[in-house]
Amino acid sequence: MGRIQLVRSIIHGMLIYSFHIYLWPKNILRKLDSWIRNFVWSGDVSTLKICTVVWKQVCVPFNAGGLDLHPLSNINSSLMLHLCWKLVLSSEQWAVMCRARFLRDGLPTRSPIRSSVWHGMKPYHDTVLQNSVWVIGCLSTTVSELISNFKWIIPNDLADFDPSLVTRIQEVVIPHFSEEDRLIWKASTDGYFTAKQAYQLMFPAVAVSAWSFV
């Protein structure tokens, strides 16, 4: 377990900041994972040792019989998803600037963009939209006309014109107090989306092995 802790605290710790910003090349991540595997088994990154347990099993959570050591590619991908969520949600200057450059009407621009950051986030933009929903805050005059007693009142002509739009409108939660509009993560109890939740979404937990409790 000592080597596992060294991998988590030192190697992963050195890479995690960059993983939050850039999508790394797969071949580099595979090479790093192979060095980590060699170090865990033999204590030397350059020494390959034949083992009876497949590395994939070693990487699963403790309660599934593994050592809970995440592959670097999985960590990097989940952090790219989390960064894309922050891009869509955040009001910080970097997010406002990136939205102005990378998005048009809330969707990725079709124009080619030279950016090492957007390259990593773009594949996850649809995932963010599919798993998010807007909670409205202070009601504008136009929106308030469609609300009565905290319920949506959809005009018949609008319902006939676009039933799918009505469905999307009804999915919007109407607040019982005044607040700013905000984007929330559907599966989250508090509306926020963490890096841990991003990993769990992209790489669901495996079935628990009975022998892991022995």
PDB file of C-alpha atoms in Angstrom:
ATOM      1  CA  MET A   1       0.000   0.000   0.000  1.00  0.00           C
ATOM      2  CA  GLY A   2       2.985   2.302   0.490  1.00  0.00           C
ATOM      3  CA  ARG A   3       3.658   2.453  -3.247  1.00  0.00           C
ATOM      4  CA  ILE A   4      -0.010   3.101  -3.938  1.00  0.00           C
ATOM      5  CA  GLN A   5       0.073   6.078  -1.589  1.00  0.00           C
ATOM      6  CA  LEU A   6       3.213   7.381  -3.293  1.00  0.00           C
ATOM      7  CA  VAL A   7       1.505   7.156  -6.681  1.00  0.00           C
ATOM      8  CA  ARG A   8      -1.556   9.035  -5.429  1.00  0.00           C
ATOM      9  CA  SER A   9       0.221  11.734  -3.464  1.00  0.00           C
ATOM     10  CA  ILE A  10       3.269  12.323  -5.668  1.00  0.00           C
ATOM     11  CA  ILE A  11       2.643  11.228  -9.255  1.00  0.00           C
ATOM     12  CA  HIS A  12      -1.067  12.007  -9.418  1.00  0.00           C
ATOM     13  CA  GLY A  13      -0.496  15.166  -7.404  1.00  0.00           C
ATOM     14  CA  MET A  14       2.061  16.421  -9.922  1.00  0.00           C
ATOM     15  CA  LEU A  15      -0.265  15.806 -12.865  1.00  0.00           C
ATOM     16  CA  ILE A  16      -3.641  16.811 -11.474  1.00  0.00           C
ATOM     17  CA  TYR A  17      -3.298  20.570 -12.053  1.00  0.00           C
ATOM     18  CA  SER A  18      -2.497  20.096 -15.728  1.00  0.00           C
ATOM     19  CA  PHE A  19      -5.274  17.506 -16.033  1.00  0.00           C
ATOM     20  CA  HIS A  20      -7.740  20.172 -14.889  1.00  0.00           C
ATOM     21  CA  ILE A  21      -6.886  22.302 -17.927  1.00  0.00           C
ATOM     22  CA  TYR A  22      -5.554  20.190 -20.794  1.00  0.00           C
ATOM     23  CA  LEU A  23      -6.522  16.925 -22.448  1.00  0.00           C
ATOM     24  CA  TRP A  24      -3.321  14.915 -22.608  1.00  0.00           C
ATOM     25  CA  PRO A  25      -2.372  12.684 -25.569  1.00  0.00           C
ATOM     26  CA  LYS A  26      -3.487   9.098 -25.014  1.00  0.00           C
ATOM     27  CA  ASN A  27      -0.096   7.603 -25.862  1.00  0.00           C
ATOM     28  CA  ILE A  28       1.602   9.659 -23.149  1.00  0.00           C
ATOM     29  CA  LEU A  29      -1.006   8.654 -20.576  1.00  0.00           C
ATOM     30  CA  ARG A  30      -0.623   4.989 -21.496  1.00  0.00           C
ATOM     31  CA  LYS A  31       3.145   5.278 -21.074  1.00  0.00           C
ATOM     32  CA  LEU A  32       2.769   6.932 -17.679  1.00  0.00           C
ATOM     33  CA  ASP A  33       0.285   4.269 -16.598  1.00  0.00           C
ATOM     34  CA  SER A  34       2.741   1.554 -17.612  1.00  0.00           C
ATOM     35  CA  TRP A  35       5.447   3.195 -15.482  1.00  0.00           C
ATOM     36  CA  ILE A  36       3.040   3.416 -12.561  1.00  0.00           C
ATOM     37  CA  ARG A  37       2.145  -0.247 -12.996  1.00  0.00           C
ATOM     38  CA  ASN A  38       5.807  -1.258 -13.028  1.00  0.00           C
ATOM     39  CA  PHE A  39       6.518   0.845  -9.942  1.00  0.00           C
ATOM     40  CA  VAL A  40       3.608  -0.626  -7.986  1.00  0.00           C
ATOM     41  CA  TRP A  41       4.618  -4.211  -8.758  1.00  0.00           C
ATOM     42  CA  SER A  42       8.424  -4.004  -8.746  1.00  0.00           C
ATOM     43  CA  GLY A  43       9.402  -0.666  -7.217  1.00  0.00           C
ATOM     44  CA  ASP A  44      11.129   0.384 -10.450  1.00  0.00           C
ATOM     45  CA  VAL A  45       9.388   2.134 -13.353  1.00  0.00           C
ATOM     46  CA  SER A  46      11.636   0.388 -15.885  1.00  0.00           C
ATOM     47  CA  THR A  47      11.230  -3.146 -14.495  1.00  0.00           C
ATOM     48  CA  LEU A  48       8.337  -5.210 -15.817  1.00  0.00           C
ATOM     49  CA  LYS A  49       7.091  -7.885 -13.431  1.00  0.00           C
ATOM     50  CA  ILE A  50       4.704 -10.693 -14.321  1.00  0.00           C
ATOM     51  CA  CYS A  51       1.690 -10.627 -11.992  1.00  0.00           C
ATOM     52  CA  THR A  52      -1.293 -12.893 -11.452  1.00  0.00           C
ATOM     53  CA  VAL A  53      -3.770 -10.013 -11.034  1.00  0.00           C
ATOM     54  CA  VAL A  54      -4.709  -7.986 -14.088  1.00  0.00           C
ATOM     55  CA  TRP A  55      -4.071  -4.258 -13.752  1.00  0.00           C
ATOM     56  CA  LYS A  56      -7.681  -3.439 -14.571  1.00  0.00           C
ATOM     57  CA  GLN A  57      -8.748  -5.276 -11.413  1.00  0.00           C
ATOM     58  CA  VAL A  58      -6.188  -3.371  -9.352  1.00  0.00           C
ATOM     59  CA  CYS A  59      -7.719  -0.068 -10.463  1.00  0.00           C
ATOM     60  CA  VAL A  60     -11.274  -0.793  -9.282  1.00  0.00           C
ATOM     61  CA  PRO A  61     -12.521   0.605  -5.914  1.00  0.00           C
ATOM     62  CA  PHE A  62     -11.669  -1.009  -2.591  1.00  0.00           C
ATOM     63  CA  ASN A  63     -15.171  -2.394  -2.090  1.00  0.00           C
ATOM     64  CA  ALA A  64     -14.920  -4.129  -5.464  1.00  0.00           C
ATOM     65  CA  GLY A  65     -11.686  -5.869  -4.558  1.00  0.00           C
ATOM     66  CA  GLY A  66      -9.179  -3.426  -6.042  1.00  0.00           C
ATOM     67  CA  LEU A  67      -6.811  -0.748  -4.777  1.00  0.00           C
ATOM     68  CA  ASP A  68      -8.846   2.212  -6.052  1.00  0.00           C
ATOM     69  CA  LEU A  69      -6.053   3.471  -8.298  1.00  0.00           C
ATOM     70  CA  HIS A  70      -7.623   5.350 -11.195  1.00  0.00           C
ATOM     71  CA  PRO A  71      -6.083   5.191 -14.694  1.00  0.00           C
ATOM     72  CA  LEU A  72      -4.662   8.549 -15.732  1.00  0.00           C
ATOM     73  CA  SER A  73      -6.771   8.703 -18.894  1.00  0.00           C
ATOM     74  CA  ASN A  74      -9.935   8.327 -16.803  1.00  0.00           C
ATOM     75  CA  ILE A  75      -8.857  11.085 -14.431  1.00  0.00           C
ATOM     76  CA  ASN A  76      -7.984  13.408 -17.297  1.00  0.00           C
ATOM     77  CA  SER A  77     -11.260  12.790 -19.158  1.00  0.00           C
ATOM     78  CA  SER A  78     -13.440  13.309 -16.089  1.00  0.00           C
ATOM     79  CA  LEU A  79     -11.652  16.558 -15.249  1.00  0.00           C
ATOM     80  CA  MET A  80     -12.237  17.778 -18.807  1.00  0.00           C
ATOM     81  CA  LEU A  81     -15.947  17.149 -18.301  1.00  0.00           C
ATOM     82  CA  HIS A  82     -15.819  19.081 -15.036  1.00  0.00           C
ATOM     83  CA  LEU A  83     -13.965  21.954 -16.715  1.00  0.00           C
ATOM     84  CA  CYS A  84     -16.599  22.089 -19.458  1.00  0.00           C
ATOM     85  CA  TRP A  85     -19.293  22.318 -16.774  1.00  0.00           C
ATOM     86  CA  LYS A  86     -17.464  25.263 -15.211  1.00  0.00           C
ATOM     87  CA  LEU A  87     -17.152  26.885 -18.640  1.00  0.00           C
ATOM     88  CA  VAL A  88     -20.931  26.776 -19.118  1.00  0.00           C
ATOM     89  CA  LEU A  89     -21.782  27.744 -15.536  1.00  0.00           C
ATOM     90  CA  SER A  90     -19.117  30.104 -14.217  1.00  0.00           C
ATOM     91  CA  SER A  91     -19.294  33.891 -14.300  1.00  0.00           C
ATOM     92  CA  GLU A  92     -15.535  34.231 -13.816  1.00  0.00           C
ATOM     93  CA  GLN A  93     -13.601  36.180 -16.428  1.00  0.00           C
ATOM     94  CA  TRP A  94     -11.921  33.147 -17.976  1.00  0.00           C
ATOM     95  CA  ALA A  95     -15.293  31.433 -18.505  1.00  0.00           C
ATOM     96  CA  VAL A  96     -16.936  34.547 -19.955  1.00  0.00           C
ATOM     97  CA  MET A  97     -14.023  34.977 -22.357  1.00  0.00           C
ATOM     98  CA  CYS A  98     -14.054  31.310 -23.394  1.00  0.00           C
ATOM     99  CA  ARG A  99     -17.819  31.290 -23.958  1.00  0.00           C
ATOM    100  CA  ALA A 100     -17.499  34.359 -26.174  1.00  0.00           C
ATOM    101  CA  ARG A 101     -14.783  32.668 -28.195  1.00  0.00           C
ATOM    102  CA  PHE A 102     -15.909  29.047 -28.317  1.00  0.00           C
ATOM    103  CA  LEU A 103     -19.731  29.200 -28.219  1.00  0.00           C
ATOM    104  CA  ARG A 104     -22.426  30.721 -30.394  1.00  0.00           C
ATOM    105  CA  ASP A 105     -25.923  30.905 -28.895  1.00  0.00           C
ATOM    106  CA  GLY A 106     -24.814  28.456 -26.235  1.00  0.00           C
ATOM    107  CA  LEU A 107     -23.542  25.844 -28.699  1.00  0.00           C
ATOM    108  CA  PRO A 108     -20.002  25.099 -29.932  1.00  0.00           C
ATOM    109  CA  THR A 109     -19.065  27.221 -32.909  1.00  0.00           C
ATOM    110  CA  ARG A 110     -18.495  25.391 -36.170  1.00  0.00           C
ATOM    111  CA  SER A 111     -15.583  27.611 -37.063  1.00  0.00           C
ATOM    112  CA  PRO A 112     -12.154  26.028 -36.529  1.00  0.00           C
ATOM    113  CA  ILE A 113     -10.481  27.360 -33.391  1.00  0.00           C
ATOM    114  CA  ARG A 114      -6.850  26.944 -32.450  1.00  0.00           C
ATOM    115  CA  SER A 115      -6.964  26.291 -28.728  1.00  0.00           C
ATOM    116  CA  SER A 116      -5.307  23.647 -26.573  1.00  0.00           C
ATOM    117  CA  VAL A 117      -7.966  24.159 -23.889  1.00  0.00           C
ATOM    118  CA  TRP A 118     -11.126  24.007 -26.029  1.00  0.00           C
ATOM    119  CA  HIS A 119      -9.868  20.842 -27.713  1.00  0.00           C
ATOM    120  CA  GLY A 120     -10.264  19.006 -24.408  1.00  0.00           C
ATOM    121  CA  MET A 121     -13.626  20.466 -23.389  1.00  0.00           C
ATOM    122  CA  LYS A 122     -15.547  20.398 -26.668  1.00  0.00           C
ATOM    123  CA  PRO A 123     -16.359  16.636 -26.711  1.00  0.00           C
ATOM    124  CA  TYR A 124     -18.118  16.969 -23.348  1.00  0.00           C
ATOM    125  CA  HIS A 125     -20.308  19.987 -24.075  1.00  0.00           C
ATOM    126  CA  ASP A 126     -23.303  17.860 -25.079  1.00  0.00           C
ATOM    127  CA  THR A 127     -22.927  15.775 -21.913  1.00  0.00           C
ATOM    128  CA  VAL A 128     -23.075  18.928 -19.801  1.00  0.00           C
ATOM    129  CA  LEU A 129     -26.236  20.158 -21.530  1.00  0.00           C
ATOM    130  CA  GLN A 130     -27.946  16.767 -21.317  1.00  0.00           C
ATOM    131  CA  ASN A 131     -27.313  16.490 -17.586  1.00  0.00           C
ATOM    132  CA  SER A 132     -28.087  20.094 -16.622  1.00  0.00           C
ATOM    133  CA  VAL A 133     -31.227  22.136 -16.165  1.00  0.00           C
ATOM    134  CA  TRP A 134     -31.846  25.825 -15.564  1.00  0.00           C
ATOM    135  CA  VAL A 135     -33.504  26.967 -12.353  1.00  0.00           C
ATOM    136  CA  ILE A 136     -35.083  30.359 -12.930  1.00  0.00           C
ATOM    137  CA  GLY A 137     -34.677  33.133 -10.406  1.00  0.00           C
ATOM    138  CA  CYS A 138     -36.155  36.628 -10.656  1.00  0.00           C
ATOM    139  CA  LEU A 139     -39.074  36.371 -13.070  1.00  0.00           C
ATOM    140  CA  SER A 140     -39.208  38.673 -16.061  1.00  0.00           C
ATOM    141  CA  THR A 141     -42.535  40.021 -17.273  1.00  0.00           C
ATOM    142  CA  THR A 142     -42.600  37.646 -20.236  1.00  0.00           C
ATOM    143  CA  VAL A 143     -41.891  34.527 -18.199  1.00  0.00           C
ATOM    144  CA  SER A 144     -44.151  35.468 -15.299  1.00  0.00           C
ATOM    145  CA  GLU A 145     -47.120  35.542 -17.644  1.00  0.00           C
ATOM    146  CA  LEU A 146     -46.714  31.785 -18.064  1.00  0.00           C
ATOM    147  CA  ILE A 147     -46.675  31.082 -14.321  1.00  0.00           C
ATOM    148  CA  SER A 148     -49.536  30.908 -11.842  1.00  0.00           C
ATOM    149  CA  ASN A 149     -49.269  29.652  -8.263  1.00  0.00           C
ATOM    150  CA  PHE A 150     -45.763  28.393  -9.020  1.00  0.00           C
ATOM    151  CA  LYS A 151     -47.014  26.253 -11.910  1.00  0.00           C
ATOM    152  CA  TRP A 152     -46.458  26.586 -15.643  1.00  0.00           C
ATOM    153  CA  ILE A 153     -49.467  27.752 -17.667  1.00  0.00           C
ATOM    154  CA  ILE A 154     -48.635  26.924 -21.276  1.00  0.00           C
ATOM    155  CA  PRO A 155     -50.828  28.545 -23.978  1.00  0.00           C
ATOM    156  CA  ASN A 156     -52.556  26.054 -26.249  1.00  0.00           C
ATOM    157  CA  ASP A 157     -51.145  27.617 -29.411  1.00  0.00           C
ATOM    158  CA  LEU A 158     -47.605  27.181 -28.090  1.00  0.00           C
ATOM    159  CA  ALA A 159     -48.309  23.586 -27.068  1.00  0.00           C
ATOM    160  CA  ASP A 160     -49.684  22.812 -30.525  1.00  0.00           C
ATOM    161  CA  PHE A 161     -46.799  24.555 -32.272  1.00  0.00           C
ATOM    162  CA  ASP A 162     -43.949  22.785 -30.465  1.00  0.00           C
ATOM    163  CA  PRO A 163     -44.837  20.064 -27.917  1.00  0.00           C
ATOM    164  CA  SER A 164     -41.155  19.324 -27.289  1.00  0.00           C
ATOM    165  CA  LEU A 165     -40.604  22.941 -26.231  1.00  0.00           C
ATOM    166  CA  VAL A 166     -43.445  22.635 -23.737  1.00  0.00           C
ATOM    167  CA  THR A 167     -41.799  19.550 -22.273  1.00  0.00           C
ATOM    168  CA  ARG A 168     -38.510  21.384 -21.838  1.00  0.00           C
ATOM    169  CA  ILE A 169     -40.264  24.363 -20.242  1.00  0.00           C
ATOM    170  CA  GLN A 170     -42.052  22.152 -17.739  1.00  0.00           C
ATOM    171  CA  GLU A 171     -38.729  20.638 -16.710  1.00  0.00           C
ATOM    172  CA  VAL A 172     -37.611  24.047 -15.434  1.00  0.00           C
ATOM    173  CA  VAL A 173     -38.037  24.275 -11.666  1.00  0.00           C
ATOM    174  CA  ILE A 174     -39.915  27.382 -10.502  1.00  0.00           C
ATOM    175  CA  PRO A 175     -38.381  28.854  -7.328  1.00  0.00           C
ATOM    176  CA  HIS A 176     -40.465  29.901  -4.340  1.00  0.00           C
ATOM    177  CA  PHE A 177     -38.143  32.801  -3.543  1.00  0.00           C
ATOM    178  CA  SER A 178     -36.222  35.447  -5.458  1.00  0.00           C
ATOM    179  CA  GLU A 179     -32.783  34.440  -6.746  1.00  0.00           C
ATOM    180  CA  GLU A 180     -30.615  34.631  -9.835  1.00  0.00           C
ATOM    181  CA  ASP A 181     -31.092  32.122 -12.645  1.00  0.00           C
ATOM    182  CA  ARG A 182     -28.574  29.316 -12.311  1.00  0.00           C
ATOM    183  CA  LEU A 183     -27.629  26.123 -14.058  1.00  0.00           C
ATOM    184  CA  ILE A 184     -27.751  23.011 -11.879  1.00  0.00           C
ATOM    185  CA  TRP A 185     -26.643  19.421 -12.349  1.00  0.00           C
ATOM    186  CA  LYS A 186     -29.704  17.172 -12.500  1.00  0.00           C
ATOM    187  CA  ALA A 187     -28.288  14.252 -10.529  1.00  0.00           C
ATOM    188  CA  SER A 188     -26.836  16.413  -7.754  1.00  0.00           C
ATOM    189  CA  THR A 189     -28.711  17.055  -4.522  1.00  0.00           C
ATOM    190  CA  ASP A 190     -27.365  20.610  -4.235  1.00  0.00           C
ATOM    191  CA  GLY A 191     -27.148  21.420  -7.947  1.00  0.00           C
ATOM    192  CA  TYR A 192     -23.359  21.527  -8.030  1.00  0.00           C
ATOM    193  CA  PHE A 193     -21.165  19.236 -10.102  1.00  0.00           C
ATOM    194  CA  THR A 194     -17.863  18.075  -8.643  1.00  0.00           C
ATOM    195  CA  ALA A 195     -14.845  16.411 -10.212  1.00  0.00           C
ATOM    196  CA  LYS A 196     -15.681  13.249  -8.258  1.00  0.00           C
ATOM    197  CA  GLN A 197     -19.189  13.193  -9.712  1.00  0.00           C
ATOM    198  CA  ALA A 198     -17.710  13.696 -13.182  1.00  0.00           C
ATOM    199  CA  TYR A 199     -15.568  10.592 -12.716  1.00  0.00           C
ATOM    200  CA  GLN A 200     -18.499   8.557 -11.410  1.00  0.00           C
ATOM    201  CA  LEU A 201     -20.631   9.617 -14.375  1.00  0.00           C
ATOM    202  CA  MET A 202     -18.036   8.671 -16.978  1.00  0.00           C
ATOM    203  CA  PHE A 203     -16.747   5.555 -15.233  1.00  0.00           C
ATOM    204  CA  PRO A 204     -19.553   3.981 -13.153  1.00  0.00           C
ATOM    205  CA  ALA A 205     -18.591   1.768 -10.238  1.00  0.00           C
ATOM    206  CA  VAL A 206     -18.238  -1.931 -10.951  1.00  0.00           C
ATOM    207  CA  ALA A 207     -20.082  -4.669  -9.097  1.00  0.00           C
ATOM    208  CA  VAL A 208     -18.771  -5.377  -5.615  1.00  0.00           C
ATOM    209  CA  SER A 209     -16.786  -8.606  -5.279  1.00  0.00           C
ATOM    210  CA  ALA A 210     -17.835 -10.779  -2.357  1.00  0.00           C
ATOM    211  CA  TRP A 211     -14.250 -11.743  -1.588  1.00  0.00           C
ATOM    212  CA  SER A 212     -13.245  -8.108  -1.143  1.00  0.00           C
ATOM    213  CA  PHE A 213     -14.772  -8.167   2.351  1.00  0.00           C
ATOM    214  CA  VAL A 214     -12.927 -11.275   3.483  1.00  0.00           C
TER     215      VAL A 214
END
